[in-house]
Tab-separated table of N, CA and C in Angstrom:
chain	number	residue	atom	x	y	z
A	1	UNK	N	9.546	-5.410	27.086
A	1	UNK	CA	10.324	-4.254	26.719
A	1	UNK	C	10.898	-4.441	25.330
A	2	UNK	N	10.747	-3.454	24.493
A	2	UNK	CA	11.308	-3.528	23.149
A	2	UNK	C	12.621	-2.767	23.097
A	3	UNK	N	13.486	-3.209	22.223
A	3	UNK	CA	14.752	-2.527	22.005
A	3	UNK	C	14.457	-1.199	21.317
A	4	UNK	N	14.870	-0.090	21.922
A	4	UNK	CA	14.570	1.243	21.379
A	4	UNK	C	15.163	1.443	19.995
A	5	UNK	N	16.288	0.820	19.709
A	5	UNK	CA	16.919	0.971	18.401
A	5	UNK	C	16.105	0.289	17.305
A	6	UNK	N	15.349	-0.728	17.668
A	6	UNK	CA	14.566	-1.470	16.680
A	6	UNK	C	13.100	-1.055	16.659
A	7	UNK	N	12.723	-0.146	17.492
A	7	UNK	CA	11.340	0.287	17.550
A	7	UNK	C	11.037	1.261	16.415
A	8	UNK	N	9.815	1.199	15.915
A	8	UNK	CA	9.385	2.166	14.916
A	8	UNK	C	9.035	3.495	15.559
A	9	UNK	N	8.832	3.482	16.878
A	9	UNK	CA	8.446	4.683	17.612
A	9	UNK	C	9.369	4.873	18.812
A	10	UNK	N	10.623	5.245	18.596
A	10	UNK	CA	11.545	5.388	19.722
A	10	UNK	C	11.122	6.545	20.629
A	11	UNK	N	11.340	6.361	21.903
A	11	UNK	CA	11.038	7.416	22.861
A	11	UNK	C	9.609	7.405	23.369
A	12	UNK	N	8.767	6.562	22.824
A	12	UNK	CA	7.391	6.478	23.310
A	12	UNK	C	7.305	5.358	24.335
A	13	UNK	N	6.634	5.627	25.458
A	13	UNK	CA	6.537	4.589	26.481
A	13	UNK	C	5.715	3.386	26.013
A	14	UNK	N	4.670	3.647	25.236
A	14	UNK	CA	3.838	2.562	24.709
A	14	UNK	C	3.709	2.740	23.201
A	15	UNK	N	4.200	1.792	22.421
A	15	UNK	CA	4.077	1.901	20.964
A	15	UNK	C	2.610	1.873	20.535
A	16	UNK	N	2.230	2.675	19.555
A	16	UNK	CA	0.835	2.737	19.099
A	16	UNK	C	0.485	1.611	18.122
A	17	UNK	N	0.335	0.405	18.653
A	17	UNK	CA	0.044	-0.750	17.812
A	17	UNK	C	-1.297	-0.609	17.088
A	18	UNK	N	-2.297	-0.034	17.753
A	18	UNK	CA	-3.601	0.153	17.121
A	18	UNK	C	-3.489	1.088	15.917
A	19	UNK	N	-2.672	2.116	16.063
A	19	UNK	CA	-2.459	3.052	14.959
A	19	UNK	C	-1.810	2.348	13.763
A	20	UNK	N	-0.896	1.427	14.020
A	20	UNK	CA	-0.278	0.657	12.940
A	20	UNK	C	-1.307	-0.259	12.287
A	21	UNK	N	-2.146	-0.884	13.072
A	21	UNK	CA	-3.182	-1.758	12.519
A	21	UNK	C	-4.154	-0.965	11.649
A	22	UNK	N	-4.541	0.208	12.105
A	22	UNK	CA	-5.424	1.064	11.310
A	22	UNK	C	-4.726	1.484	10.017
A	23	UNK	N	-3.443	1.800	10.106
A	23	UNK	CA	-2.679	2.205	8.918
A	23	UNK	C	-2.620	1.085	7.887
A	24	UNK	N	-2.472	-0.144	8.346
A	24	UNK	CA	-2.395	-1.275	7.431
A	24	UNK	C	-3.703	-1.472	6.668
A	25	UNK	N	-4.818	-1.158	7.287
A	25	UNK	CA	-6.116	-1.286	6.622
A	25	UNK	C	-6.427	-0.036	5.794
A	26	UNK	N	-6.125	1.134	6.350
A	26	UNK	CA	-6.516	2.393	5.711
A	26	UNK	C	-5.707	2.701	4.455
A	27	UNK	N	-4.425	2.407	4.448
A	27	UNK	CA	-3.578	2.794	3.308
A	27	UNK	C	-4.053	2.188	1.984
A	28	UNK	N	-4.256	0.868	1.891
A	28	UNK	CA	-4.744	0.348	0.610
A	28	UNK	C	-6.167	0.814	0.292
A	29	UNK	N	-6.982	1.023	1.332
A	29	UNK	CA	-8.349	1.500	1.094
A	29	UNK	C	-8.334	2.924	0.519
A	30	UNK	N	-7.476	3.769	1.047
A	30	UNK	CA	-7.366	5.145	0.545
A	30	UNK	C	-6.892	5.148	-0.908
A	31	UNK	N	-5.886	4.335	-1.212
A	31	UNK	CA	-5.372	4.278	-2.584
A	31	UNK	C	-6.413	3.717	-3.551
A	32	UNK	N	-7.174	2.712	-3.117
A	32	UNK	CA	-8.234	2.168	-3.965
A	32	UNK	C	-9.319	3.211	-4.204
A	33	UNK	N	-9.653	3.984	-3.182
A	33	UNK	CA	-10.670	5.034	-3.338
A	33	UNK	C	-10.196	6.126	-4.289
A	34	UNK	N	-8.948	6.531	-4.161
A	34	UNK	CA	-8.407	7.556	-5.067
A	34	UNK	C	-8.378	7.030	-6.505
A	35	UNK	N	-7.932	5.802	-6.691
A	35	UNK	CA	-7.909	5.208	-8.028
A	35	UNK	C	-9.297	5.077	-8.622
A	36	UNK	N	-10.281	4.731	-7.804
A	36	UNK	CA	-11.654	4.641	-8.280
A	36	UNK	C	-12.176	6.012	-8.688
A	37	UNK	N	-11.843	7.035	-7.916
A	37	UNK	CA	-12.242	8.397	-8.270
A	37	UNK	C	-11.625	8.847	-9.589
A	38	UNK	N	-10.359	8.513	-9.788
A	38	UNK	CA	-9.694	8.863	-11.051
A	38	UNK	C	-10.343	8.122	-12.221
A	39	UNK	N	-10.671	6.848	-12.002
A	39	UNK	CA	-11.320	6.096	-13.082
A	39	UNK	C	-12.704	6.664	-13.392
A	40	UNK	N	-13.405	7.175	-12.376
A	40	UNK	CA	-14.697	7.820	-12.610
A	40	UNK	C	-14.532	9.056	-13.490
A	41	UNK	N	-13.519	9.848	-13.186
A	41	UNK	CA	-13.276	11.049	-13.999
A	41	UNK	C	-12.927	10.695	-15.447
A	42	UNK	N	-12.089	9.700	-15.621
A	42	UNK	CA	-11.705	9.286	-16.973
A	42	UNK	C	-12.898	8.684	-17.703
A	43	UNK	N	-13.650	7.828	-17.024
A	43	UNK	CA	-14.822	7.221	-17.657
A	43	UNK	C	-15.877	8.268	-17.977
A	44	UNK	N	-16.036	9.250	-17.099
A	44	UNK	CA	-17.001	10.314	-17.351
A	44	UNK	C	-16.655	11.134	-18.580
A	45	UNK	N	-15.393	11.256	-18.857
A	45	UNK	CA	-14.961	12.016	-20.022
A	45	UNK	C	-14.974	11.188	-21.305
A	46	UNK	N	-14.949	9.868	-21.171
A	46	UNK	CA	-14.822	9.042	-22.371
A	46	UNK	C	-16.058	8.196	-22.690
A	47	UNK	N	-16.870	7.880	-21.710
A	47	UNK	CA	-18.065	7.072	-21.952
A	47	UNK	C	-19.221	7.967	-22.384
A	48	UNK	N	-20.075	7.429	-23.227
A	48	UNK	CA	-21.185	8.220	-23.761
A	48	UNK	C	-22.397	8.251	-22.842
A	49	UNK	N	-22.561	7.215	-22.011
A	49	UNK	CA	-23.751	7.138	-21.166
A	49	UNK	C	-23.359	7.069	-19.694
A	50	UNK	N	-24.325	7.407	-18.842
A	50	UNK	CA	-24.126	7.305	-17.406
A	50	UNK	C	-23.909	5.852	-16.998
A	51	UNK	N	-24.644	4.953	-17.633
A	51	UNK	CA	-24.512	3.529	-17.319
A	51	UNK	C	-23.106	3.026	-17.645
A	52	UNK	N	-22.576	3.472	-18.775
A	52	UNK	CA	-21.213	3.090	-19.147
A	52	UNK	C	-20.187	3.628	-18.169
A	53	UNK	N	-20.370	4.872	-17.769
A	53	UNK	CA	-19.460	5.486	-16.789
A	53	UNK	C	-19.496	4.724	-15.475
A	54	UNK	N	-20.697	4.416	-15.008
A	54	UNK	CA	-20.818	3.713	-13.726
A	54	UNK	C	-20.292	2.283	-13.809
A	55	UNK	N	-20.466	1.630	-14.961
A	55	UNK	CA	-19.948	0.268	-15.124
A	55	UNK	C	-18.418	0.252	-15.064
A	56	UNK	N	-17.796	1.190	-15.758
A	56	UNK	CA	-16.332	1.277	-15.745
A	56	UNK	C	-15.835	1.601	-14.338
A	57	UNK	N	-16.490	2.538	-13.676
A	57	UNK	CA	-16.094	2.935	-12.322
A	57	UNK	C	-16.253	1.770	-11.352
A	58	UNK	N	-17.359	1.037	-11.473
A	58	UNK	CA	-17.604	-0.111	-10.598
A	58	UNK	C	-16.537	-1.187	-10.794
A	59	UNK	N	-16.220	-1.476	-12.035
A	59	UNK	CA	-15.190	-2.482	-12.319
A	59	UNK	C	-13.826	-2.047	-11.797
A	60	UNK	N	-13.505	-0.776	-11.961
A	60	UNK	CA	-12.221	-0.266	-11.466
A	60	UNK	C	-12.170	-0.322	-9.942
A	61	UNK	N	-13.270	0.030	-9.284
A	61	UNK	CA	-13.310	-0.008	-7.824
A	61	UNK	C	-13.108	-1.412	-7.286
A	62	UNK	N	-13.758	-2.378	-7.915
A	62	UNK	CA	-13.606	-3.774	-7.488
A	62	UNK	C	-12.174	-4.247	-7.730
A	63	UNK	N	-11.651	-3.968	-8.914
A	63	UNK	CA	-10.284	-4.396	-9.240
A	63	UNK	C	-9.262	-3.773	-8.297
A	64	UNK	N	-9.394	-2.484	-8.017
A	64	UNK	CA	-8.434	-1.821	-7.131
A	64	UNK	C	-8.584	-2.287	-5.687
A	65	UNK	N	-9.802	-2.571	-5.256
A	65	UNK	CA	-10.008	-3.099	-3.907
A	65	UNK	C	-9.365	-4.466	-3.730
A	66	UNK	N	-9.557	-5.329	-4.722
A	66	UNK	CA	-8.939	-6.665	-4.677
A	66	UNK	C	-7.422	-6.547	-4.755
A	67	UNK	N	-6.933	-5.706	-5.664
A	67	UNK	CA	-5.484	-5.495	-5.793
A	67	UNK	C	-4.896	-4.991	-4.483
A	68	UNK	N	-5.549	-4.018	-3.869
A	68	UNK	CA	-5.061	-3.478	-2.603
A	68	UNK	C	-4.986	-4.535	-1.515
A	69	UNK	N	-6.013	-5.359	-1.421
A	69	UNK	CA	-6.008	-6.423	-0.423
A	69	UNK	C	-4.926	-7.456	-0.670
A	70	UNK	N	-4.777	-7.853	-1.937
A	70	UNK	CA	-3.740	-8.832	-2.275
A	70	UNK	C	-2.341	-8.285	-2.019
A	71	UNK	N	-2.105	-7.047	-2.428
A	71	UNK	CA	-0.776	-6.465	-2.212
A	71	UNK	C	-0.489	-6.238	-0.736
A	72	UNK	N	-1.523	-5.949	0.048
A	72	UNK	CA	-1.325	-5.820	1.492
A	72	UNK	C	-0.865	-7.140	2.081
A	73	UNK	N	-1.516	-8.234	1.680
A	73	UNK	CA	-1.173	-9.541	2.239
A	73	UNK	C	0.173	-10.042	1.723
A	74	UNK	N	0.410	-9.900	0.411
A	74	UNK	CA	1.629	-10.450	-0.187
A	74	UNK	C	2.858	-9.592	0.106
A	75	UNK	N	2.711	-8.274	0.069
A	75	UNK	CA	3.866	-7.389	0.218
A	75	UNK	C	3.817	-6.549	1.487
A	76	UNK	N	2.658	-6.013	1.826
A	76	UNK	CA	2.559	-5.060	2.932
A	76	UNK	C	2.872	-5.639	4.294
A	77	UNK	N	2.200	-6.705	4.655
A	77	UNK	CA	2.419	-7.280	5.985
A	77	UNK	C	3.851	-7.795	6.172
A	78	UNK	N	4.388	-8.592	5.218
A	78	UNK	CA	5.776	-9.026	5.396
A	78	UNK	C	6.771	-7.869	5.369
A	79	UNK	N	6.508	-6.869	4.535
A	79	UNK	CA	7.415	-5.723	4.442
A	79	UNK	C	7.449	-4.905	5.718
A	80	UNK	N	6.271	-4.621	6.264
A	80	UNK	CA	6.212	-3.846	7.514
A	80	UNK	C	6.841	-4.638	8.649
A	81	UNK	N	6.580	-5.937	8.695
A	81	UNK	CA	7.179	-6.767	9.742
A	81	UNK	C	8.704	-6.777	9.641
A	82	UNK	N	9.216	-6.836	8.431
A	82	UNK	CA	10.672	-6.820	8.229
A	82	UNK	C	11.273	-5.478	8.620
A	83	UNK	N	10.632	-4.394	8.177
A	83	UNK	CA	11.127	-3.067	8.544
A	83	UNK	C	11.112	-2.877	10.052
A	84	UNK	N	10.082	-3.362	10.692
A	84	UNK	CA	9.961	-3.254	12.141
A	84	UNK	C	11.060	-4.070	12.827
A	85	UNK	N	11.256	-5.303	12.358
A	85	UNK	CA	12.273	-6.167	12.964
A	85	UNK	C	13.675	-5.587	12.814
A	86	UNK	N	13.916	-4.916	11.697
A	86	UNK	CA	15.228	-4.311	11.457
A	86	UNK	C	15.354	-2.914	12.045
A	87	UNK	N	14.243	-2.365	12.530
A	87	UNK	CA	14.271	-1.025	13.118
A	87	UNK	C	14.457	0.076	12.089
A	88	UNK	N	14.017	-0.159	10.869
A	88	UNK	CA	14.175	0.817	9.791
A	88	UNK	C	13.012	1.800	9.816
A	89	UNK	N	13.326	3.088	9.994
A	89	UNK	CA	12.290	4.121	10.070
A	89	UNK	C	12.402	5.155	8.961
A	90	UNK	N	13.448	5.123	8.166
A	90	UNK	CA	13.663	6.178	7.172
A	90	UNK	C	12.684	6.047	6.008
A	91	UNK	N	12.400	7.192	5.400
A	91	UNK	CA	11.528	7.226	4.230
A	91	UNK	C	12.141	6.402	3.103
A	92	UNK	N	13.441	6.479	2.943
A	92	UNK	CA	14.121	5.729	1.886
A	92	UNK	C	13.944	4.223	2.071
A	93	UNK	N	14.092	3.733	3.286
A	93	UNK	CA	13.934	2.304	3.551
A	93	UNK	C	12.505	1.854	3.251
A	94	UNK	N	11.517	2.632	3.679
A	94	UNK	CA	10.121	2.290	3.437
A	94	UNK	C	9.801	2.380	1.947
A	95	UNK	N	10.327	3.386	1.253
A	95	UNK	CA	10.094	3.521	-0.185
A	95	UNK	C	10.713	2.351	-0.947
A	96	UNK	N	11.944	2.044	-0.649
A	96	UNK	CA	12.628	0.952	-1.344
A	96	UNK	C	11.930	-0.385	-1.097
A	97	UNK	N	11.505	-0.610	0.128
A	97	UNK	CA	10.788	-1.848	0.444
A	97	UNK	C	9.486	-1.918	-0.343
A	98	UNK	N	8.763	-0.810	-0.423
A	98	UNK	CA	7.520	-0.784	-1.183
A	98	UNK	C	7.738	-1.064	-2.658
A	99	UNK	N	8.773	-0.473	-3.234
A	99	UNK	CA	9.052	-0.669	-4.659
A	99	UNK	C	9.464	-2.113	-4.931
A	100	UNK	N	10.398	-2.633	-4.152
A	100	UNK	CA	10.905	-3.990	-4.396
A	100	UNK	C	9.814	-5.036	-4.170
A	101	UNK	N	9.121	-4.938	-3.046
A	101	UNK	CA	8.077	-5.925	-2.765
A	101	UNK	C	6.873	-5.734	-3.687
A	102	UNK	N	6.596	-4.499	-4.083
A	102	UNK	CA	5.505	-4.258	-5.028
A	102	UNK	C	5.782	-4.882	-6.381
A	103	UNK	N	7.005	-4.732	-6.866
A	103	UNK	CA	7.372	-5.345	-8.144
A	103	UNK	C	7.315	-6.869	-8.046
A	104	UNK	N	7.831	-7.402	-6.950
A	104	UNK	CA	7.802	-8.854	-6.770
A	104	UNK	C	6.384	-9.401	-6.655
A	105	UNK	N	5.557	-8.739	-5.865
A	105	UNK	CA	4.171	-9.185	-5.700
A	105	UNK	C	3.396	-9.051	-7.000
A	106	UNK	N	3.642	-7.985	-7.749
A	106	UNK	CA	2.970	-7.801	-9.039
A	106	UNK	C	3.367	-8.895	-10.025
A	107	UNK	N	4.634	-9.253	-10.018
A	107	UNK	CA	5.103	-10.325	-10.898
A	107	UNK	C	4.453	-11.653	-10.509
A	108	UNK	N	4.388	-11.932	-9.215
A	108	UNK	CA	3.758	-13.171	-8.741
A	108	UNK	C	2.284	-13.209	-9.137
A	109	UNK	N	1.584	-12.100	-8.918
A	109	UNK	CA	0.162	-12.045	-9.267
A	109	UNK	C	-0.049	-12.155	-10.776
A	110	UNK	N	0.815	-11.515	-11.565
A	110	UNK	CA	0.692	-11.599	-13.018
A	110	UNK	C	0.880	-13.011	-13.533
A	111	UNK	N	1.874	-13.700	-13.003
A	111	UNK	CA	2.120	-15.083	-13.418
A	111	UNK	C	0.975	-15.991	-12.969
A	112	UNK	N	0.468	-15.773	-11.748
A	112	UNK	CA	-0.620	-16.600	-11.243
A	112	UNK	C	-1.917	-16.387	-12.022
A	113	UNK	N	-2.185	-15.164	-12.462
A	113	UNK	CA	-3.449	-14.873	-13.131
A	113	UNK	C	-3.385	-15.054	-14.640
A	114	UNK	N	-2.301	-14.633	-15.274
A	114	UNK	CA	-2.235	-14.619	-16.730
A	114	UNK	C	-1.125	-15.487	-17.305
A	115	UNK	N	-0.276	-16.012	-16.459
A	115	UNK	CA	0.845	-16.801	-16.940
A	115	UNK	C	2.008	-15.970	-17.435
A	116	UNK	N	1.906	-14.659	-17.333
A	116	UNK	CA	2.973	-13.758	-17.755
A	116	UNK	C	2.854	-12.451	-16.978
A	117	UNK	N	3.896	-11.667	-17.043
A	117	UNK	CA	3.911	-10.376	-16.361
A	117	UNK	C	3.817	-9.282	-17.413
A	118	UNK	N	2.784	-8.453	-17.307
A	118	UNK	CA	2.666	-7.338	-18.256
A	118	UNK	C	3.302	-6.092	-17.644
A	119	UNK	N	3.770	-5.231	-18.522
A	119	UNK	CA	4.409	-3.991	-18.070
A	119	UNK	C	3.423	-3.124	-17.291
A	120	UNK	N	2.176	-3.091	-17.721
A	120	UNK	CA	1.162	-2.272	-17.054
A	120	UNK	C	0.897	-2.760	-15.642
A	121	UNK	N	0.698	-4.062	-15.475
A	121	UNK	CA	0.408	-4.582	-14.135
A	121	UNK	C	1.621	-4.435	-13.214
A	122	UNK	N	2.806	-4.596	-13.768
A	122	UNK	CA	4.016	-4.415	-12.972
A	122	UNK	C	4.151	-2.963	-12.508
A	123	UNK	N	3.878	-2.023	-13.395
A	123	UNK	CA	3.970	-0.604	-13.049
A	123	UNK	C	2.913	-0.212	-12.022
A	124	UNK	N	1.670	-0.621	-12.256
A	124	UNK	CA	0.583	-0.267	-11.337
A	124	UNK	C	0.831	-0.873	-9.955
A	125	UNK	N	1.213	-2.132	-9.907
A	125	UNK	CA	1.461	-2.783	-8.618
A	125	UNK	C	2.633	-2.182	-7.872
A	126	UNK	N	3.674	-1.825	-8.591
A	126	UNK	CA	4.849	-1.227	-7.960
A	126	UNK	C	4.529	0.149	-7.390
A	127	UNK	N	3.858	0.975	-8.178
A	127	UNK	CA	3.494	2.316	-7.697
A	127	UNK	C	2.499	2.221	-6.546
A	128	UNK	N	1.533	1.303	-6.652
A	128	UNK	CA	0.546	1.118	-5.582
A	128	UNK	C	1.251	0.753	-4.279
A	129	UNK	N	2.173	-0.219	-4.331
A	129	UNK	CA	2.887	-0.639	-3.117
A	129	UNK	C	3.784	0.466	-2.579
A	130	UNK	N	4.443	1.184	-3.442
A	130	UNK	CA	5.302	2.285	-3.005
A	130	UNK	C	4.477	3.301	-2.225
A	131	UNK	N	3.347	3.715	-2.809
A	131	UNK	CA	2.480	4.670	-2.114
A	131	UNK	C	1.863	4.072	-0.857
A	132	UNK	N	1.526	2.784	-0.899
A	132	UNK	CA	0.950	2.125	0.271
A	132	UNK	C	1.936	2.136	1.442
A	133	UNK	N	3.190	1.836	1.180
A	133	UNK	CA	4.184	1.838	2.252
A	133	UNK	C	4.377	3.239	2.825
A	134	UNK	N	4.399	4.243	1.957
A	134	UNK	CA	4.545	5.612	2.455
A	134	UNK	C	3.332	6.041	3.274
A	135	UNK	N	2.138	5.641	2.845
A	135	UNK	CA	0.936	5.960	3.616
A	135	UNK	C	0.905	5.225	4.949
A	136	UNK	N	1.280	3.970	4.947
A	136	UNK	CA	1.325	3.214	6.209
A	136	UNK	C	2.277	3.895	7.174
A	137	UNK	N	3.435	4.278	6.696
A	137	UNK	CA	4.427	4.958	7.539
A	137	UNK	C	3.863	6.246	8.105
A	138	UNK	N	3.203	7.035	7.265
A	138	UNK	CA	2.654	8.326	7.706
A	138	UNK	C	1.511	8.147	8.699
A	139	UNK	N	0.576	7.262	8.389
A	139	UNK	CA	-0.579	7.062	9.270
A	139	UNK	C	-0.164	6.444	10.590
A	140	UNK	N	0.791	5.519	10.567
A	140	UNK	CA	1.245	4.871	11.805
A	140	UNK	C	2.103	5.779	12.660
A	141	UNK	N	2.539	6.895	12.128
A	141	UNK	CA	3.327	7.854	12.907
A	141	UNK	C	4.777	7.481	13.057
A	142	UNK	N	5.308	6.723	12.102
A	142	UNK	CA	6.726	6.348	12.141
A	142	UNK	C	7.549	7.577	11.751
A	143	UNK	N	8.494	7.924	12.599
A	143	UNK	CA	9.345	9.088	12.352
A	143	UNK	C	10.810	8.650	12.405
A	144	UNK	N	11.640	9.354	11.642
A	144	UNK	CA	13.059	9.020	11.580
A	144	UNK	C	13.786	9.327	12.890
A	145	UNK	N	13.497	10.456	13.478
A	145	UNK	CA	14.240	10.880	14.661
A	145	UNK	C	13.607	10.661	15.928
């Protein structure tokens, strides 16, 4: 039996754990797909050849897929577990957790890869995590009331 006050799904007889697991996988995948689509549009407008467009799109897709996976492991799983343990269901709590953990994870990844934190990587990682947390919340069916 779970404490109803700490549950992400109060009032439900059986919490939808499978839905949460799907949300954890789907959210970064959806964001990586959207980012890859945007990079295709930008590359299509700026590259002179089809090969150049596809090369840029392929590189962006790989980079965003890896970024999504890393941010899920470094920020997403611990963040969702913490929110669940604290019984936090509000959009504000999930947004703040995504922003704070996204900035922290981006800084860690920047230092590990380049020895420094760039403003671009910090911004992209923070926004990615913020959106990832909101998507996880929406897909998992977490509601405030």
